[in-house]
Each structure stands twice: as C-alpha cells, then as structure tokens.
Short mmCIF file of C-alpha atoms in Angstrom, two decimals:
data_model
loop_
_atom_site.label_atom_id
_atom_site.label_comp_id
_atom_site.label_asym_id
_atom_site.label_seq_id
_atom_site.Cartn_x
_atom_site.Cartn_y
_atom_site.Cartn_z
CA MET A 1 -15.18 -48.62 47.74
CA THR A 2 -16.75 -48.36 44.28
CA ALA A 3 -20.41 -48.88 43.55
CA ALA A 4 -19.43 -51.92 41.48
CA SER A 5 -17.62 -53.61 44.38
CA THR A 6 -20.49 -52.81 46.74
CA ALA A 7 -22.84 -54.48 44.32
CA HIS A 8 -20.47 -57.46 44.00
CA LEU A 9 -20.45 -58.03 47.77
CA ALA A 10 -24.26 -57.85 47.76
CA GLU A 11 -24.32 -60.43 44.97
CA GLN A 12 -21.99 -62.72 46.93
CA PHE A 13 -24.31 -62.37 49.93
CA SER A 14 -27.32 -63.30 47.83
CA SER A 15 -25.50 -66.34 46.48
CA ALA A 16 -24.49 -67.49 49.97
CA PHE A 17 -27.73 -66.82 51.85
CA GLY A 18 -30.40 -66.99 49.16
CA ARG A 19 -31.71 -63.45 49.61
CA GLU A 20 -30.63 -59.85 49.20
CA PRO A 21 -28.90 -58.07 52.09
CA ASP A 22 -30.58 -55.25 53.96
CA GLY A 23 -27.46 -53.14 53.63
CA VAL A 24 -23.70 -52.92 53.15
CA TRP A 25 -21.41 -51.15 55.61
CA GLN A 26 -17.68 -50.58 55.81
CA ALA A 27 -15.10 -49.44 58.36
CA PRO A 28 -11.40 -48.75 57.79
CA GLY A 29 -8.28 -50.08 59.39
CA ARG A 30 -5.90 -47.55 60.81
CA VAL A 31 -2.28 -46.53 60.96
CA ASN A 32 -1.12 -44.94 64.16
CA LEU A 33 1.06 -42.01 63.17
CA ILE A 34 2.39 -41.66 66.72
CA GLY A 35 1.29 -42.42 70.27
CA GLU A 36 1.78 -46.10 71.05
CA HIS A 37 0.35 -47.75 74.20
CA THR A 38 -0.68 -44.31 75.47
CA ASP A 39 -4.39 -44.94 74.93
CA TYR A 40 -5.03 -47.23 77.90
CA ASN A 41 -2.93 -44.81 79.99
CA GLU A 42 -5.55 -42.11 79.30
CA GLY A 43 -3.07 -40.22 77.15
CA PHE A 44 -2.90 -38.85 73.61
CA VAL A 45 -2.78 -40.64 70.27
CA LEU A 46 -2.66 -39.57 66.62
CA PRO A 47 -3.92 -42.32 64.30
CA PHE A 48 -5.59 -42.01 60.93
CA ALA A 49 -8.12 -44.20 59.14
CA ILE A 50 -6.67 -45.82 56.02
CA ASP A 51 -7.94 -46.69 52.57
CA LYS A 52 -8.17 -50.41 53.41
CA THR A 53 -11.46 -51.54 54.87
CA ALA A 54 -13.61 -54.28 56.31
CA ARG A 55 -16.94 -54.46 54.47
CA ILE A 56 -20.02 -56.38 55.54
CA ALA A 57 -23.28 -57.21 53.84
CA VAL A 58 -25.99 -57.87 56.42
CA GLY A 59 -29.48 -59.30 56.33
CA VAL A 60 -31.75 -59.22 59.38
CA ARG A 61 -33.43 -62.49 60.39
CA THR A 62 -36.74 -63.06 62.14
CA ASP A 63 -35.21 -65.55 64.60
CA SER A 64 -32.20 -65.41 66.94
CA THR A 65 -29.81 -67.27 64.61
CA VAL A 66 -26.57 -65.64 63.49
CA ARG A 67 -24.83 -66.96 60.36
CA LEU A 68 -21.36 -65.60 59.63
CA LEU A 69 -19.36 -66.10 56.46
CA SER A 70 -16.12 -64.58 55.13
CA THR A 71 -14.78 -64.27 51.59
CA TYR A 72 -11.29 -64.95 52.98
CA GLY A 73 -10.11 -68.50 52.49
CA ASP A 74 -12.31 -71.57 52.86
CA GLN A 75 -13.43 -71.15 56.45
CA GLY A 76 -17.04 -72.22 56.07
CA MET A 77 -20.07 -70.77 57.80
CA THR A 78 -20.25 -70.18 61.55
CA THR A 79 -23.63 -70.36 63.27
CA ALA A 80 -24.50 -68.88 66.66
CA ASP A 81 -27.54 -67.79 68.66
CA THR A 82 -27.98 -64.26 69.99
CA GLY A 83 -29.49 -65.71 73.16
CA GLN A 84 -26.45 -67.81 73.96
CA LEU A 85 -23.45 -65.51 73.45
CA GLU A 86 -20.81 -66.01 76.14
CA ALA A 87 -17.59 -64.07 76.70
CA GLN A 88 -14.41 -65.64 75.27
CA SER A 89 -16.37 -68.52 73.72
CA ALA A 90 -15.91 -67.68 70.02
CA LYS A 91 -12.86 -68.31 67.87
CA GLY A 92 -11.28 -66.83 64.74
CA TRP A 93 -12.63 -63.72 63.09
CA THR A 94 -16.20 -64.45 64.21
CA LYS A 95 -15.38 -63.42 67.79
CA TYR A 96 -15.33 -59.79 66.65
CA PRO A 97 -18.89 -59.48 65.26
CA LEU A 98 -20.23 -61.78 67.99
CA GLY A 99 -18.40 -59.70 70.60
CA VAL A 100 -20.05 -56.53 69.33
CA MET A 101 -23.47 -58.18 69.47
CA TRP A 102 -22.78 -59.38 73.02
CA SER A 103 -21.56 -55.92 74.07
CA LEU A 104 -24.70 -54.25 72.76
CA GLN A 105 -26.79 -56.78 74.66
CA GLN A 106 -24.95 -55.79 77.83
CA ARG A 107 -26.17 -52.23 77.18
CA GLY A 108 -29.76 -53.48 77.05
CA ILE A 109 -30.08 -53.32 73.25
CA ASP A 110 -32.17 -56.04 71.62
CA VAL A 111 -29.94 -57.51 68.91
CA PRO A 112 -31.71 -59.50 66.18
CA GLY A 113 -30.47 -62.60 64.44
CA LEU A 114 -28.72 -61.87 61.17
CA ASP A 115 -26.79 -63.19 58.22
CA LEU A 116 -23.43 -61.50 57.63
CA LEU A 117 -20.82 -61.74 54.88
CA LEU A 118 -17.41 -60.16 55.50
CA HIS A 119 -14.82 -59.03 52.98
CA SER A 120 -11.73 -57.24 54.26
CA SER A 121 -8.73 -55.64 52.55
CA VAL A 122 -7.01 -54.81 55.86
CA PRO A 123 -3.91 -57.04 56.20
CA LEU A 124 -4.28 -59.56 59.02
CA GLY A 125 -1.85 -59.44 61.94
CA ALA A 126 -0.02 -56.42 60.55
CA GLY A 127 -0.87 -53.98 63.34
CA LEU A 128 -3.33 -52.07 61.12
CA SER A 129 -6.32 -53.01 63.27
CA SER A 130 -8.08 -55.52 61.04
CA SER A 131 -10.11 -56.72 64.04
CA HIS A 132 -11.37 -53.28 64.98
CA ALA A 133 -12.30 -52.58 61.37
CA ILE A 134 -14.62 -55.59 61.55
CA GLU A 135 -16.04 -54.49 64.90
CA CYS A 136 -16.64 -50.93 63.72
CA ALA A 137 -18.38 -52.07 60.54
CA VAL A 138 -20.60 -54.37 62.60
CA ILE A 139 -21.51 -51.82 65.24
CA SER A 140 -22.27 -49.23 62.55
CA ALA A 141 -24.61 -51.72 60.91
CA LEU A 142 -26.29 -52.73 64.17
CA ASN A 143 -26.69 -49.13 65.25
CA ASP A 144 -28.61 -48.48 62.05
CA ILE A 145 -30.54 -51.76 62.09
CA THR A 146 -31.68 -51.53 65.72
CA GLY A 147 -32.22 -47.77 65.74
CA ALA A 148 -30.17 -47.63 68.95
CA GLY A 149 -29.03 -44.07 68.27
CA LEU A 150 -25.55 -44.61 69.67
CA SER A 151 -23.10 -41.74 69.38
CA PRO A 152 -19.57 -42.33 68.05
CA GLU A 153 -18.36 -42.18 71.65
CA ASP A 154 -20.90 -44.83 72.67
CA MET A 155 -19.84 -47.08 69.81
CA VAL A 156 -16.18 -46.69 70.74
CA LEU A 157 -16.85 -47.83 74.31
CA ALA A 158 -19.10 -50.68 73.18
CA THR A 159 -16.46 -52.06 70.83
CA GLN A 160 -13.81 -51.65 73.51
CA ARG A 161 -15.94 -53.73 75.84
CA ALA A 162 -16.27 -56.36 73.12
CA GLU A 163 -12.47 -56.48 72.81
CA ASN A 164 -11.74 -56.45 76.53
CA ASP A 165 -14.45 -58.71 77.91
CA PHE A 166 -15.61 -60.92 75.02
CA VAL A 167 -12.43 -61.33 72.96
CA GLY A 168 -10.14 -61.06 75.98
CA ALA A 169 -7.75 -58.44 74.59
CA PRO A 170 -6.95 -55.56 77.00
CA THR A 171 -6.91 -52.83 74.35
CA GLY A 172 -7.70 -49.13 74.66
CA ILE A 173 -9.93 -46.93 72.51
CA MET A 174 -7.55 -45.67 69.83
CA ASP A 175 -8.30 -48.11 67.04
CA GLN A 176 -12.08 -47.82 67.24
CA SER A 177 -11.87 -44.04 67.47
CA ALA A 178 -9.80 -43.82 64.29
CA SER A 179 -12.07 -46.23 62.42
CA LEU A 180 -15.32 -44.58 63.50
CA ARG A 181 -14.22 -40.93 63.52
CA GLY A 182 -11.60 -40.72 60.77
CA SER A 183 -11.73 -38.19 57.93
CA ALA A 184 -10.01 -38.10 54.54
CA GLY A 185 -6.83 -36.04 54.61
CA HIS A 186 -6.71 -35.86 58.41
CA ALA A 187 -5.24 -37.59 61.43
CA VAL A 188 -7.42 -38.07 64.50
CA PHE A 189 -5.94 -36.31 67.55
CA LEU A 190 -7.64 -38.16 70.38
CA ASP A 191 -7.56 -37.43 74.10
CA CYS A 192 -8.18 -40.89 75.52
CA ARG A 193 -9.32 -39.52 78.87
CA ASP A 194 -12.41 -37.70 77.66
CA GLN A 195 -12.69 -38.99 74.06
CA SER A 196 -12.41 -35.47 72.65
CA VAL A 197 -11.23 -35.46 69.04
CA GLU A 198 -9.61 -32.89 66.80
CA LEU A 199 -9.03 -33.59 63.13
CA VAL A 200 -5.51 -32.46 62.22
CA PRO A 201 -4.60 -32.02 58.53
CA PHE A 202 -2.20 -34.72 57.37
CA GLU A 203 -1.83 -34.51 53.61
CA ALA A 204 1.47 -36.18 52.89
CA GLU A 205 1.04 -36.19 49.12
CA ALA A 206 0.64 -32.41 49.02
CA ALA A 207 4.02 -32.20 50.78
CA GLY A 208 5.66 -34.52 48.24
CA LEU A 209 5.62 -37.47 50.62
CA VAL A 210 4.11 -40.94 50.75
CA MET A 211 3.36 -43.03 53.82
CA LEU A 212 4.80 -46.48 53.27
CA VAL A 213 3.59 -49.38 55.37
CA ILE A 214 6.04 -52.28 55.69
CA ASP A 215 4.18 -55.38 56.80
CA THR A 216 6.91 -57.60 58.24
CA LYS A 217 4.67 -60.69 58.13
CA VAL A 218 5.48 -61.30 61.78
CA SER A 219 1.96 -61.87 63.05
CA HIS A 220 0.87 -60.64 66.44
CA SER A 221 -2.24 -60.73 68.57
CA HIS A 222 -3.42 -58.35 71.28
CA ALA A 223 -4.88 -61.30 73.12
CA ASP A 224 -1.36 -62.66 73.67
CA GLY A 225 0.59 -62.01 76.85
CA GLY A 226 3.07 -59.31 75.78
CA TYR A 227 0.47 -56.60 75.40
CA ALA A 228 -1.24 -57.51 78.66
CA SER A 229 2.02 -57.50 80.59
CA ARG A 230 2.87 -53.99 79.36
CA ARG A 231 -0.54 -52.75 80.42
CA ALA A 232 -0.14 -54.37 83.83
CA SER A 233 3.23 -52.64 84.29
CA CYS A 234 1.69 -49.28 83.50
CA GLU A 235 -1.18 -49.79 85.92
CA LEU A 236 1.22 -50.86 88.67
CA ALA A 237 3.39 -47.82 88.05
CA ALA A 238 0.42 -45.46 88.23
CA GLU A 239 -0.55 -46.99 91.59
CA VAL A 240 2.98 -46.62 92.98
CA LEU A 241 3.25 -43.03 91.73
CA GLY A 242 -0.16 -42.14 93.16
CA VAL A 243 -1.77 -41.00 89.92
CA LYS A 244 -4.99 -41.99 88.19
CA ALA A 245 -3.09 -42.93 85.03
CA LEU A 246 0.36 -42.36 83.56
CA ARG A 247 -1.10 -39.51 81.51
CA ASP A 248 -0.79 -37.53 84.76
CA VAL A 249 3.00 -37.96 84.91
CA ALA A 250 4.90 -35.12 83.22
CA PRO A 251 8.40 -35.34 81.72
CA GLY A 252 9.65 -33.29 84.66
CA ASP A 253 8.39 -35.97 87.06
CA LEU A 254 10.55 -38.74 85.62
CA GLU A 255 13.57 -38.13 87.81
CA GLU A 256 11.51 -38.59 90.95
CA ALA A 257 9.76 -41.63 89.44
CA SER A 258 13.10 -43.31 88.79
CA GLY A 259 13.68 -43.50 92.53
CA LEU A 260 10.32 -45.12 93.22
CA LEU A 261 10.20 -47.81 90.53
CA ASP A 262 12.32 -50.76 89.56
CA GLU A 263 14.43 -50.29 86.45
CA VAL A 264 12.15 -52.14 84.01
CA THR A 265 8.94 -50.50 85.23
CA PHE A 266 10.60 -47.10 85.08
CA ARG A 267 11.53 -47.62 81.44
CA ARG A 268 7.92 -48.55 80.68
CA VAL A 269 6.81 -45.32 82.34
CA ARG A 270 9.44 -43.26 80.53
CA HIS A 271 8.13 -44.49 77.18
CA ILE A 272 4.54 -43.54 77.99
CA VAL A 273 5.45 -40.11 79.35
CA THR A 274 7.76 -39.18 76.49
CA GLU A 275 5.42 -40.67 73.88
CA ASN A 276 2.55 -38.49 75.10
CA ASP A 277 4.84 -35.49 74.74
CA ARG A 278 5.82 -36.58 71.23
CA VAL A 279 2.15 -36.76 70.22
CA LEU A 280 1.59 -33.18 71.38
CA GLN A 281 4.71 -32.00 69.56
CA THR A 282 3.67 -33.80 66.38
CA VAL A 283 0.22 -32.19 66.41
CA GLU A 284 1.75 -28.76 66.83
CA LEU A 285 4.26 -29.31 64.02
CA LEU A 286 1.56 -30.56 61.66
CA ARG A 287 -0.50 -27.45 62.36
CA ARG A 288 2.41 -25.06 61.83
CA GLN A 289 4.79 -26.72 59.37
CA GLY A 290 3.13 -29.79 57.88
CA PRO A 291 4.18 -33.44 57.48
CA SER A 292 7.75 -32.72 56.37
CA SER A 293 8.63 -31.56 59.90
CA ILE A 294 7.71 -34.63 61.96
CA GLY A 295 10.37 -37.17 60.93
CA PRO A 296 12.62 -36.86 64.00
CA LEU A 297 9.65 -37.48 66.30
CA LEU A 298 8.76 -40.68 64.44
CA ASP A 299 12.36 -41.83 64.80
CA ALA A 300 12.44 -41.03 68.52
CA SER A 301 9.18 -42.90 69.04
CA HIS A 302 10.65 -46.05 67.54
CA VAL A 303 13.76 -45.86 69.72
CA SER A 304 11.54 -45.51 72.79
CA MET A 305 9.41 -48.49 71.83
CA ARG A 306 12.47 -50.56 71.04
CA ASP A 307 14.52 -49.74 74.12
CA ASP A 308 12.13 -48.62 76.87
CA PHE A 309 8.88 -50.44 76.10
CA GLU A 310 10.59 -53.37 74.41
CA ILE A 311 7.83 -54.19 71.93
CA SER A 312 9.80 -54.15 68.68
CA CYS A 313 11.45 -57.12 66.96
CA ALA A 314 14.37 -57.70 64.60
CA GLU A 315 12.20 -57.41 61.49
CA LEU A 316 10.64 -54.12 62.59
CA ASP A 317 14.03 -52.68 63.54
CA LEU A 318 15.49 -53.67 60.18
CA ALA A 319 12.56 -52.11 58.30
CA VAL A 320 12.93 -48.85 60.20
CA GLU A 321 16.73 -48.63 59.96
CA THR A 322 16.81 -49.50 56.26
CA SER A 323 14.05 -47.03 55.42
CA ARG A 324 15.88 -44.21 57.18
CA ALA A 325 19.19 -45.09 55.54
CA ASN A 326 17.61 -44.93 52.09
CA GLY A 327 15.73 -41.65 52.23
CA ALA A 328 12.73 -41.86 54.55
CA ILE A 329 12.47 -38.72 56.66
CA GLY A 330 11.11 -40.67 59.64
CA ALA A 331 10.13 -44.25 60.45
CA ARG A 332 8.74 -46.25 63.35
CA MET A 333 6.93 -49.44 64.16
CA THR A 334 3.20 -48.92 64.42
CA GLY A 335 0.57 -50.81 66.38
CA GLY A 336 0.76 -52.88 69.53
CA GLY A 337 4.15 -54.38 68.72
CA PHE A 338 5.73 -57.84 68.88
CA GLY A 339 5.44 -57.97 65.09
CA GLY A 340 3.18 -56.28 62.59
CA ALA A 341 4.16 -53.27 60.52
CA ALA A 342 6.46 -50.28 60.38
CA ILE A 343 5.68 -46.98 58.71
CA ALA A 344 8.14 -44.86 56.76
CA LEU A 345 7.30 -41.26 55.81
CA THR A 346 9.15 -41.01 52.52
CA PRO A 347 9.73 -38.42 49.78
CA VAL A 348 8.04 -39.52 46.56
CA ALA A 349 11.43 -39.47 44.81
CA ALA A 350 12.85 -41.97 47.32
CA GLU A 351 9.91 -44.40 47.42
CA ARG A 352 11.31 -46.95 44.97
CA ARG A 353 14.73 -46.85 46.62
CA VAL A 354 13.27 -47.48 50.07
CA ARG A 355 11.08 -50.33 48.83
CA THR A 356 13.97 -52.05 47.06
CA ALA A 357 16.40 -51.57 49.93
CA VAL A 358 13.99 -53.00 52.51
CA GLU A 359 13.18 -56.03 50.36
CA ARG A 360 16.88 -56.75 49.80
CA ALA A 361 17.70 -56.28 53.48
CA PHE A 362 15.03 -58.81 54.45
CA VAL A 363 16.39 -61.32 51.93
CA ARG A 364 19.92 -60.91 53.30
CA ALA A 365 18.66 -61.39 56.85
CA GLY A 366 16.72 -64.52 55.92
CA PHE A 367 13.38 -62.93 56.85
CA THR A 368 10.06 -63.48 55.09
CA THR A 369 9.57 -61.04 52.21
CA PRO A 370 7.57 -58.08 53.52
CA ASP A 371 4.52 -56.53 51.89
CA ILE A 372 5.14 -52.84 51.22
CA PHE A 373 2.32 -50.50 50.23
CA THR A 374 1.15 -46.93 50.62
CA VAL A 375 -1.78 -45.68 52.67
CA THR A 376 -3.61 -42.38 52.75
CA PRO A 377 -5.91 -40.90 55.43
CA ALA A 378 -9.45 -41.98 54.60
CA ALA A 379 -13.00 -41.53 55.82
CA GLY A 380 -14.36 -43.40 58.81
CA ALA A 381 -17.08 -46.04 59.06
CA MET A 382 -20.15 -45.59 56.87
CA ARG A 383 -23.12 -47.24 55.23
CA LEU A 384 -22.58 -47.91 51.54
CA ALA A 385 -25.90 -49.34 50.42
#
C-alpha cells in the first residue's frame, strides 16, 4: 500500500467520523498453495499472503460505542456496544471486527469503543480469505491500541475463536496464520498442531512463472453446511480410527482404515492423509528444485478434492482443466471449496493463452465470466500509519 493511499483512507475516515484516525493497519488475504482442509485435522498447510489486503483506519473512543463503516458499496454505518456483543448476533462484514472484539473480551482484555473504516481489495467469496484479512487487520490494531502484547500465535487463536464461536464458521488456523505471519517471496509452511512456522522460498517470477488466480464468481461461505459436514466427517473418522486427529494417520494406514469406515468417510480420510503428504513433498521440492517442480502435486491435489473430498464444482473443474490444457504446469482449486477460486502456476509465456482459453471456455459453458489476476507472496499484517 502506498503512502498516498494510506493518506487517502485516513482522509475518508476524517470525512466520515469528523476526526483523524489514531492509526491505519492492513492485513493480506491469502492463497493456499497446497494443503486443503488439513488445518482442522492438525496437519500441514502451505499458504502464502497475497498482495491484496484489507485496510482499516481506526479511532479510539472514550465510550463503549463501536461505529463501523466500509468503502464497499452503500452499506451505511453499523453501530454496536462493546458491552453487549453476543455470539452469532452480527451480520454482514461487521461480524468479523465485532467477533475479534468479542474474542479479546473472552481473554479478559478490555476493548475500547472505536470508529473503524474498512477498505478491502481482497475479492469477496473467492476463497482468498477476505474475512480473515479483516479479522487480522482488526486484531493487529487492537493489539497495538490496548497494549495487550499478544504474540502472533495468540492472535491466530483469538481470531479462530472469533470465527468459530462468534461468526459460527468451523474453520482452522491456516488463513489467520498466513495473514499474520506471511513474508514477501515466501510461503508459510505451518504445522497446525503446534503452530510452528517455516518460511519456504516461493519466488515464481524468478523461475519464469506467474501464479494466476481464477475467481469463478461462484460465491461460497464457510458458515454454510458443506464445510461443517466435511469437518464432522473427519472428526468422526478420527474417533473410529482411535487417533487424536487425522494428521496421525499415515498413507500406509489407509488400507486398514478402509475396512473400518464407510466408503464416503474413507474417501474423506484418504484426501486428508494424501494431502498432508503432498504438502510435505511440495515443501521439499521447493527447497531443492524450486517452483517449476511442483505442478504434478497441485494437479493431484485437485483430483483428490474433486473426487475424494467432493468440494469442487463445475466452474472450478473447468478452470483447472482448461489451464492445464493451455500451458499451466499445475492447477488446483484453492480455499474451502464449493465455489471460489482456482490457481494455475503458469509460465510467463503461456499466461495470455491460459487467460484467453479460460474466458472462452466459461462463455461456451454458459458460466459467469471469471476474474483472472496474478498474485505474489506478500508481507503479513502490519501498521501503516
């Protein structure tokens, strides 16, 4: 974000609230390179923060009133009271900042009233974690404002609680970890059991590649039932198999597991187990050979999500298949599924061909025209002013 745009958001805040903000913060969305639905199974994921962000200008109040305003659309101002926040009571985008405030209160942190103006460039409903970008910007701001001294790990768990208990979405810790702990030019290799992080170089451009995101315009929500039902299947399977989480099931255990589980639940387990293994393989290949070597693992991940976890859709499948047929070295859906976006790791020379082919394929299929854009690994949440 440039100094000029930071100043512009501060000016918009002043116009809306009649005073200058106390600060401006931002947090990025994320693309998950590989490792889907493994986070709540205490497994491994490999996301990276992207160069599209949620930015907030914040002014602290002397009372308990919260006033929330967005630059997106004509939604008007939402007003709340920090003393009356109740789980699953808020609607729209405001449930994310209010959820973070509520979660911090549950930790015993005194949260002041505030005025907040949001501007976000993270596409909504595309599986790029627009909601967590908002939450991570807000918790970064509140951590500074209150002097709470929360570590990145603390902030990850606090935002997860906001998602799970206030918003009502049973998500894991991947998205917050990428947004809070990301680094330019790197993917975030996260062990979701102990929150340990290793930054793994992922510099596609240096390898002559671009990461295309294909937003199918099929909107999804983690608060809807599909995500929750997949998580419930995984938890049931772990109980039947006698393990703490599916992270503890190795590829060599799958044959035995197939005799203990019904066919659908077994396929859910097979996705998680093989996806964890693909994350580990991808990390090793990035360390040794770089981004050009990981295409087949991206392809295999998509097949697993499509066939075993059953979270893809016709638009995502078409985006992936068309990208691969026109020069991408690997492609997969990314995010929680049931819509959202696909990613296609593509040679620079093939970028235009892939873009054109996907757009034409969507027209022929009668689908909504997708948004196609590039992303690069970016820095995590920070204060800007």
